[in-house]
Short mmCIF file of C-alpha atoms and ligand atoms in Angstrom, two decimals:
data_model
loop_
_atom_site.label_atom_id
_atom_site.label_comp_id
_atom_site.label_asym_id
_atom_site.label_seq_id
_atom_site.Cartn_x
_atom_site.Cartn_y
_atom_site.Cartn_z
CA MET A 132 14.53 -78.37 -50.15
CA SER A 133 16.90 -76.94 -47.65
CA LYS A 134 20.41 -77.90 -47.66
CA PRO A 135 21.84 -79.77 -44.66
CA ARG A 136 23.82 -77.53 -42.18
CA ILE A 137 27.22 -78.29 -41.39
CA LEU A 138 30.24 -76.36 -39.30
CA VAL A 139 33.51 -75.82 -40.87
CA ALA A 140 35.65 -75.44 -37.26
CA ARG A 141 38.58 -74.01 -38.53
CA ALA A 142 39.83 -71.70 -41.47
CA VAL A 143 40.08 -73.57 -44.44
CA PHE A 144 41.25 -72.72 -48.20
CA PRO A 145 38.13 -70.53 -49.85
CA GLN A 146 37.77 -73.13 -52.67
CA THR A 147 37.15 -75.58 -50.07
CA LEU A 148 34.65 -73.43 -48.45
CA ALA A 149 33.19 -72.65 -51.63
CA ARG A 150 32.70 -76.30 -52.70
CA LEU A 151 30.91 -77.22 -49.53
CA GLU A 152 28.40 -73.78 -50.00
CA GLN A 153 27.56 -75.59 -53.06
CA HIS A 154 26.09 -78.42 -50.93
CA PHE A 155 25.64 -77.29 -47.52
CA GLU A 156 24.42 -74.45 -45.55
CA VAL A 157 27.60 -73.57 -44.14
CA GLU A 158 28.75 -72.09 -40.80
CA SER A 159 32.53 -71.30 -40.90
CA ASN A 160 35.38 -69.90 -38.94
CA GLN A 161 37.76 -68.19 -41.66
CA ALA A 162 38.64 -65.94 -39.06
CA ASP A 163 40.18 -69.01 -37.36
CA ALA A 164 39.23 -68.21 -33.77
CA THR A 165 40.03 -70.47 -30.84
CA TRP A 166 36.75 -71.86 -29.86
CA SER A 167 36.25 -73.49 -26.32
CA GLN A 168 34.61 -76.59 -26.07
CA PRO A 169 31.10 -74.99 -25.10
CA GLU A 170 31.41 -72.78 -28.01
CA LEU A 171 32.35 -75.57 -30.39
CA ILE A 172 29.17 -77.42 -28.88
CA ALA A 173 27.20 -74.30 -29.18
CA ARG A 174 28.03 -73.83 -32.88
CA LEU A 175 27.30 -77.51 -33.63
CA GLN A 176 23.48 -77.21 -32.70
CA GLY A 177 21.34 -78.15 -35.42
CA LYS A 178 24.54 -78.94 -37.48
CA VAL A 179 24.44 -82.71 -39.35
CA GLY A 180 28.13 -82.59 -40.17
CA ALA A 181 31.44 -80.92 -38.89
CA PHE A 182 34.66 -80.54 -40.93
CA THR A 183 37.29 -80.56 -38.15
CA THR A 184 41.18 -80.55 -38.12
CA GLY A 185 43.15 -82.53 -35.74
CA THR A 186 42.40 -79.77 -33.22
CA GLU A 187 38.75 -80.12 -32.18
CA ARG A 188 37.76 -82.72 -29.57
CA ILE A 189 34.82 -84.97 -30.48
CA ASP A 190 33.90 -86.62 -27.57
CA ALA A 191 31.17 -88.16 -25.71
CA THR A 192 30.11 -85.02 -23.90
CA LEU A 193 29.85 -83.26 -26.78
CA LEU A 194 28.13 -85.92 -29.01
CA ALA A 195 25.29 -86.04 -26.25
CA ALA A 196 25.03 -81.95 -26.65
CA CYS A 197 24.64 -82.39 -29.96
CA PRO A 198 22.20 -85.05 -31.06
CA ASP A 199 21.61 -83.70 -34.94
CA LEU A 200 25.34 -84.44 -35.46
CA LYS A 201 25.86 -87.29 -37.95
CA VAL A 202 29.43 -86.85 -39.28
CA CYS A 203 32.86 -85.36 -38.57
CA ALA A 204 35.31 -85.12 -41.21
CA ASN A 205 39.00 -84.69 -39.99
CA MET A 206 41.26 -82.84 -42.23
CA ALA A 207 44.01 -85.09 -41.01
CA VAL A 208 45.17 -88.74 -41.16
CA GLY A 209 45.46 -89.04 -37.26
CA PHE A 210 42.30 -88.84 -35.30
CA ASN A 211 42.95 -88.84 -31.63
CA ASN A 212 40.91 -86.01 -31.49
CA PHE A 213 37.80 -88.27 -31.88
CA ASP A 214 36.61 -90.67 -29.57
CA VAL A 215 35.57 -93.16 -32.26
CA PRO A 216 33.81 -95.63 -29.88
CA ALA A 217 31.70 -92.83 -28.66
CA MET A 218 31.11 -91.89 -32.30
CA SER A 219 30.01 -95.21 -33.27
CA ALA A 220 27.95 -95.60 -30.30
CA ARG A 221 25.79 -92.59 -31.46
CA LYS A 222 26.06 -93.39 -34.95
CA VAL A 223 27.81 -90.78 -36.00
CA LEU A 224 30.23 -91.29 -38.97
CA ALA A 225 34.18 -90.37 -38.71
CA THR A 226 36.40 -89.96 -41.55
CA ASN A 227 40.11 -89.13 -42.00
CA THR A 228 42.42 -88.29 -44.74
CA PRO A 229 44.82 -91.23 -45.28
CA ASP A 230 46.92 -91.75 -48.21
CA VAL A 231 46.95 -88.26 -49.64
CA LEU A 232 49.56 -86.94 -47.03
CA THR A 233 51.68 -90.23 -47.15
CA GLU A 234 54.69 -89.15 -49.34
CA THR A 235 54.90 -85.57 -48.31
CA THR A 236 54.94 -86.60 -44.52
CA ALA A 237 57.66 -89.31 -45.22
CA ASP A 238 59.57 -86.35 -47.08
CA PHE A 239 59.16 -84.05 -43.98
CA GLY A 240 60.28 -86.99 -41.67
CA PHE A 241 63.43 -87.49 -43.60
CA ALA A 242 64.03 -83.59 -43.68
CA LEU A 243 63.82 -83.51 -40.11
CA LEU A 244 66.15 -86.49 -39.37
CA MET A 245 68.60 -84.79 -41.79
CA ALA A 246 68.29 -81.27 -40.07
CA THR A 247 68.81 -82.99 -36.61
CA ALA A 248 71.53 -85.28 -37.52
CA ARG A 249 73.45 -82.69 -39.54
CA ARG A 250 72.81 -79.74 -37.12
CA ILE A 251 71.06 -77.36 -39.69
CA CYS A 252 69.20 -75.11 -37.52
CA GLU A 253 71.72 -74.86 -34.63
CA SER A 254 74.62 -73.81 -37.14
CA GLU A 255 72.04 -71.20 -38.92
CA HIS A 256 71.21 -69.71 -35.78
CA TYR A 257 74.91 -69.57 -35.00
CA LEU A 258 75.50 -67.77 -38.15
CA ARG A 259 72.70 -65.44 -38.06
CA ALA A 260 73.78 -64.48 -34.77
CA GLY A 261 77.07 -63.28 -36.21
CA GLN A 262 79.12 -65.75 -34.09
CA TRP A 263 80.61 -67.32 -37.22
CA THR A 264 84.18 -65.69 -37.34
CA LYS A 265 86.19 -68.45 -38.74
CA TRP A 266 85.93 -72.17 -40.09
CA SER A 267 87.13 -74.86 -37.69
CA TYR A 268 87.62 -78.79 -37.89
CA ASP A 269 85.03 -79.81 -35.77
CA MET A 270 82.04 -76.83 -36.24
CA PHE A 271 78.83 -78.41 -36.01
CA ALA A 272 79.99 -81.89 -36.60
CA GLY A 273 76.96 -83.80 -36.70
CA ALA A 274 75.90 -87.73 -36.99
CA GLU A 275 76.31 -89.82 -40.41
CA VAL A 276 73.13 -90.14 -42.29
CA HIS A 277 74.03 -92.36 -45.07
CA GLY A 278 74.71 -95.96 -44.24
CA SER A 279 73.89 -95.57 -40.78
CA THR A 280 70.99 -97.54 -38.90
CA LEU A 281 67.60 -96.12 -39.26
CA GLY A 282 65.00 -97.25 -36.75
CA ILE A 283 61.48 -96.66 -37.14
CA LEU A 284 58.85 -97.35 -34.68
CA GLY A 285 55.23 -97.64 -36.00
CA MET A 286 55.34 -99.08 -39.92
CA GLY A 287 52.07 -97.70 -41.24
CA ARG A 288 52.25 -96.02 -44.94
CA ILE A 289 54.31 -93.05 -43.54
CA GLY A 290 56.70 -95.42 -41.94
CA GLN A 291 57.12 -97.32 -44.72
CA GLY A 292 57.97 -94.11 -46.93
CA ILE A 293 60.71 -93.06 -44.58
CA ALA A 294 62.10 -96.60 -44.66
CA LYS A 295 62.25 -96.39 -48.17
CA ARG A 296 63.74 -93.03 -48.51
CA GLY A 297 66.59 -94.49 -46.05
CA ALA A 298 67.12 -97.42 -47.50
CA HIS A 299 66.91 -96.80 -51.24
CA GLY A 300 68.22 -93.15 -51.17
CA PHE A 301 70.70 -93.21 -48.48
CA GLY A 302 71.77 -96.77 -48.17
CA MET A 303 70.78 -96.92 -44.60
CA ASN A 304 70.61 -99.98 -42.71
CA VAL A 305 66.41 -100.07 -41.68
CA ILE A 306 65.13 -101.49 -38.67
CA TYR A 307 61.51 -101.34 -37.46
CA HIS A 308 59.23 -102.33 -34.74
CA ASN A 309 55.33 -101.90 -34.98
CA ARG A 310 52.22 -103.93 -33.34
CA SER A 311 52.30 -106.12 -36.17
CA ARG A 312 55.05 -107.29 -38.80
CA LEU A 313 54.78 -106.46 -42.50
CA THR A 314 54.33 -109.04 -45.05
CA PRO A 315 57.67 -110.50 -46.43
CA GLU A 316 56.78 -108.12 -49.59
CA LEU A 317 56.54 -104.98 -47.77
CA GLU A 318 59.50 -105.79 -45.66
CA ALA A 319 61.44 -106.58 -49.08
CA ALA A 320 60.02 -103.31 -50.85
CA CYS A 321 61.44 -101.51 -47.62
CA LYS A 322 64.37 -103.27 -47.41
CA ALA A 323 63.32 -103.16 -43.52
CA ARG A 324 64.09 -105.92 -40.56
CA TYR A 325 61.67 -106.25 -37.96
CA VAL A 326 63.15 -106.23 -34.48
CA GLY A 327 61.61 -106.02 -30.60
CA LYS A 328 61.46 -102.39 -29.51
CA GLU A 329 64.45 -102.74 -27.19
CA GLU A 330 66.61 -103.78 -29.64
CA LEU A 331 65.28 -101.00 -32.26
CA LEU A 332 66.23 -98.31 -29.41
CA LYS A 333 69.61 -99.94 -28.81
CA THR A 334 70.62 -100.37 -32.23
CA ALA A 335 69.35 -97.39 -34.20
CA ASP A 336 71.58 -94.23 -35.02
CA HIS A 337 68.37 -92.19 -36.11
CA LEU A 338 65.24 -93.20 -34.39
CA VAL A 339 61.77 -91.88 -36.31
CA LEU A 340 58.60 -91.99 -34.49
CA VAL A 341 55.54 -92.40 -36.78
CA LEU A 342 53.12 -94.31 -34.54
CA PRO A 343 49.54 -93.34 -33.68
CA TYR A 344 48.80 -91.82 -30.59
CA THR A 345 46.54 -94.02 -28.16
CA ALA A 346 46.35 -94.68 -24.31
CA ALA A 347 48.97 -97.38 -25.19
CA SER A 348 51.41 -95.54 -27.08
CA HIS A 349 51.45 -92.38 -24.22
CA HIS A 350 54.88 -91.68 -23.36
CA ALA A 351 56.16 -94.90 -25.27
CA ILE A 352 59.49 -92.99 -25.16
CA GLY A 353 60.32 -91.80 -21.78
CA ALA A 354 63.46 -91.72 -19.43
CA ALA A 355 63.82 -95.22 -19.44
CA GLU A 356 63.35 -95.79 -23.31
CA ILE A 357 65.92 -92.94 -24.01
CA ALA A 358 68.48 -94.56 -21.73
CA LEU A 359 68.47 -97.31 -24.03
CA MET A 360 69.46 -95.27 -27.00
CA LYS A 361 73.05 -94.65 -28.29
CA PRO A 362 74.63 -91.32 -26.73
CA THR A 363 75.10 -90.44 -30.28
CA ALA A 364 71.59 -91.26 -31.43
CA THR A 365 69.24 -88.94 -33.13
CA LEU A 366 65.10 -88.94 -32.25
CA VAL A 367 62.63 -87.66 -34.24
CA ASN A 368 59.10 -87.29 -33.78
CA ILE A 369 56.57 -86.72 -36.56
CA ALA A 370 53.82 -88.85 -34.96
CA ARG A 371 52.01 -86.96 -32.38
CA GLY A 372 52.57 -85.07 -28.66
CA GLY A 373 52.25 -87.52 -25.94
CA ILE A 374 54.28 -90.24 -27.68
CA VAL A 375 57.16 -88.77 -26.37
CA ASP A 376 57.64 -87.33 -22.69
CA ASP A 377 58.78 -84.09 -23.68
CA ALA A 378 60.07 -83.20 -20.31
CA ALA A 379 62.18 -86.40 -19.73
CA LEU A 380 63.63 -85.62 -23.57
CA ALA A 381 64.57 -82.08 -22.47
CA GLN A 382 66.69 -83.47 -19.82
CA ALA A 383 68.20 -85.97 -21.85
CA LEU A 384 69.09 -83.47 -24.36
CA LYS A 385 70.58 -81.12 -21.89
CA ALA A 386 72.74 -84.11 -20.29
CA GLY A 387 73.91 -85.25 -23.61
CA ARG A 388 72.07 -88.19 -23.33
CA ILE A 389 71.41 -88.74 -26.81
CA ALA A 390 73.02 -86.34 -29.48
CA ALA A 391 69.88 -84.29 -30.52
CA ALA A 392 66.00 -84.61 -31.52
CA GLY A 393 63.71 -83.22 -34.36
CA LEU A 394 60.23 -82.54 -32.92
CA ASP A 395 57.09 -81.75 -35.10
CA VAL A 396 54.70 -82.32 -32.54
CA PHE A 397 54.45 -81.92 -28.68
CA GLU A 398 52.37 -82.76 -25.61
CA GLY A 399 49.72 -79.97 -25.22
CA GLU A 400 50.85 -78.17 -28.63
CA PRO A 401 50.54 -75.48 -29.20
CA LYS A 402 52.34 -75.11 -26.23
CA VAL A 403 55.94 -76.22 -26.02
CA HIS A 404 57.63 -77.81 -22.87
CA PRO A 405 59.88 -74.67 -21.92
CA ASP A 406 63.28 -76.71 -21.62
CA LEU A 407 62.97 -77.60 -24.99
CA LEU A 408 62.91 -74.16 -26.15
CA THR A 409 66.30 -73.54 -24.26
CA VAL A 410 68.37 -76.63 -25.42
CA PRO A 411 70.30 -75.95 -28.55
CA ASN A 412 70.14 -79.58 -29.90
CA VAL A 413 66.76 -79.95 -30.95
CA VAL A 414 64.97 -78.77 -34.08
CA LEU A 415 61.43 -77.75 -33.54
CA THR A 416 58.72 -77.17 -35.91
CA PRO A 417 55.05 -76.58 -35.55
CA HIS A 418 53.37 -79.42 -36.60
CA ILE A 419 53.81 -78.87 -40.54
CA ALA A 420 54.87 -82.38 -41.85
CA SER A 421 52.33 -82.75 -44.30
CA ALA A 422 52.24 -78.86 -45.01
CA THR A 423 52.65 -78.42 -48.80
CA VAL A 424 50.34 -76.64 -50.69
CA THR A 425 49.53 -79.43 -52.92
CA THR A 426 48.81 -82.05 -49.87
CA ARG A 427 46.70 -79.73 -47.87
CA ARG A 428 44.65 -79.09 -50.92
CA ALA A 429 44.17 -82.94 -51.11
CA MET A 430 43.62 -83.24 -47.60
CA ALA A 431 41.28 -80.12 -47.51
CA ASP A 432 39.42 -81.99 -50.76
CA LEU A 433 39.22 -85.22 -49.10
CA ALA A 434 37.69 -83.88 -45.82
CA ALA A 435 34.97 -82.13 -48.19
CA ASP A 436 34.53 -85.15 -50.32
CA ASN A 437 33.71 -87.13 -47.14
CA LEU A 438 31.24 -84.74 -45.79
CA ILE A 439 29.52 -84.68 -49.28
CA GLY A 440 29.85 -88.15 -50.14
CA PHE A 441 27.96 -89.05 -46.95
CA LEU A 442 25.42 -86.39 -46.55
CA VAL A 443 24.78 -85.89 -50.11
CA ASP A 444 25.31 -89.45 -51.92
CA GLY A 445 25.41 -91.91 -48.73
CA LYS A 446 29.01 -93.07 -49.48
CA PRO A 447 31.90 -91.49 -47.73
CA LEU A 448 35.60 -92.37 -49.26
CA THR A 449 37.57 -92.84 -45.94
CA PRO A 450 35.50 -93.91 -43.11
CA LEU A 451 36.98 -94.68 -39.80
CA ASN A 452 33.95 -96.55 -38.31
CA PRO A 453 32.23 -97.82 -41.40
CA GLU A 454 29.85 -100.00 -39.19
CA VAL A 455 27.62 -96.90 -38.84
CA LEU A 456 26.68 -96.84 -42.36
CA GLY A 457 24.92 -99.95 -41.56
C1 GLV B 259 48.73 -84.42 -39.01
O1 GLV B 259 49.24 -84.72 -38.16
C2 GLV B 259 47.78 -85.47 -39.44
O2 GLV B 259 47.46 -86.53 -38.47
O3 GLV B 259 47.30 -85.43 -40.67
#
């Protein structure tokens, strides 16, 4: 019997590819070419499955043009590249990779907070540029982290991981805002207090964004929200580009409206707003919050397991729209 045909849309670990090839006839993209949407559609012809990362858009137009497609497995926990209602309407299964990246991503969120508050990158650039000629009392004096107030917007698994690091490791006073409030048990485990969004913005010394990107969260942090923050505050975005209005943030950083920002995700990435590239008080990283070798392997394995689980055994591990399973 011939094997089901799948497309692996981006370069992946050779081990992942080898594993998929045991079960499927695979067309892959190990050269990691950037495919246009029409090219992606052309390559999906006759394929029943797609191994995607967060960068391939699976929308109604693509689905209409790819009638054989039955499953798209995202190697990412975020899935704003999927139009899940359109996928469900066409009975195409969507899967993502939750849990396996939670702690690693929370580690990175905290690292970015520390780098931002303590001006690590800015001072490193200064040193490398040969500008360090003498020590001075206020050189790169940043914001206190331990004992300060940590605000978290979006309190899912990763938000809770950051809260625990802040509360238990750094004695921070943790406040959060989320669509729904955590149970008293989870709040106690995170030592976190629920507050309204305005109080969060006004009170946090360090604000970390970990909410999913949706139409409702588009520009959740813009000029008006930044205006509510303390002038000494820092802002970290490890969620998705588009949640922050990057132009407004660059303006606020330039004007010293807040102290600093740390950004791992950007509106329209991999392009970065040019004004962010020229302000010194921002730490910029290229969407690497889950990037440890162990975690990226685990994400790739889970995405592959979802394809194998669904197409071979009929049991995907982490479906986003289980209603299509019938
Ligand atoms: C990364 O951004 C992910 O969603 O896994």
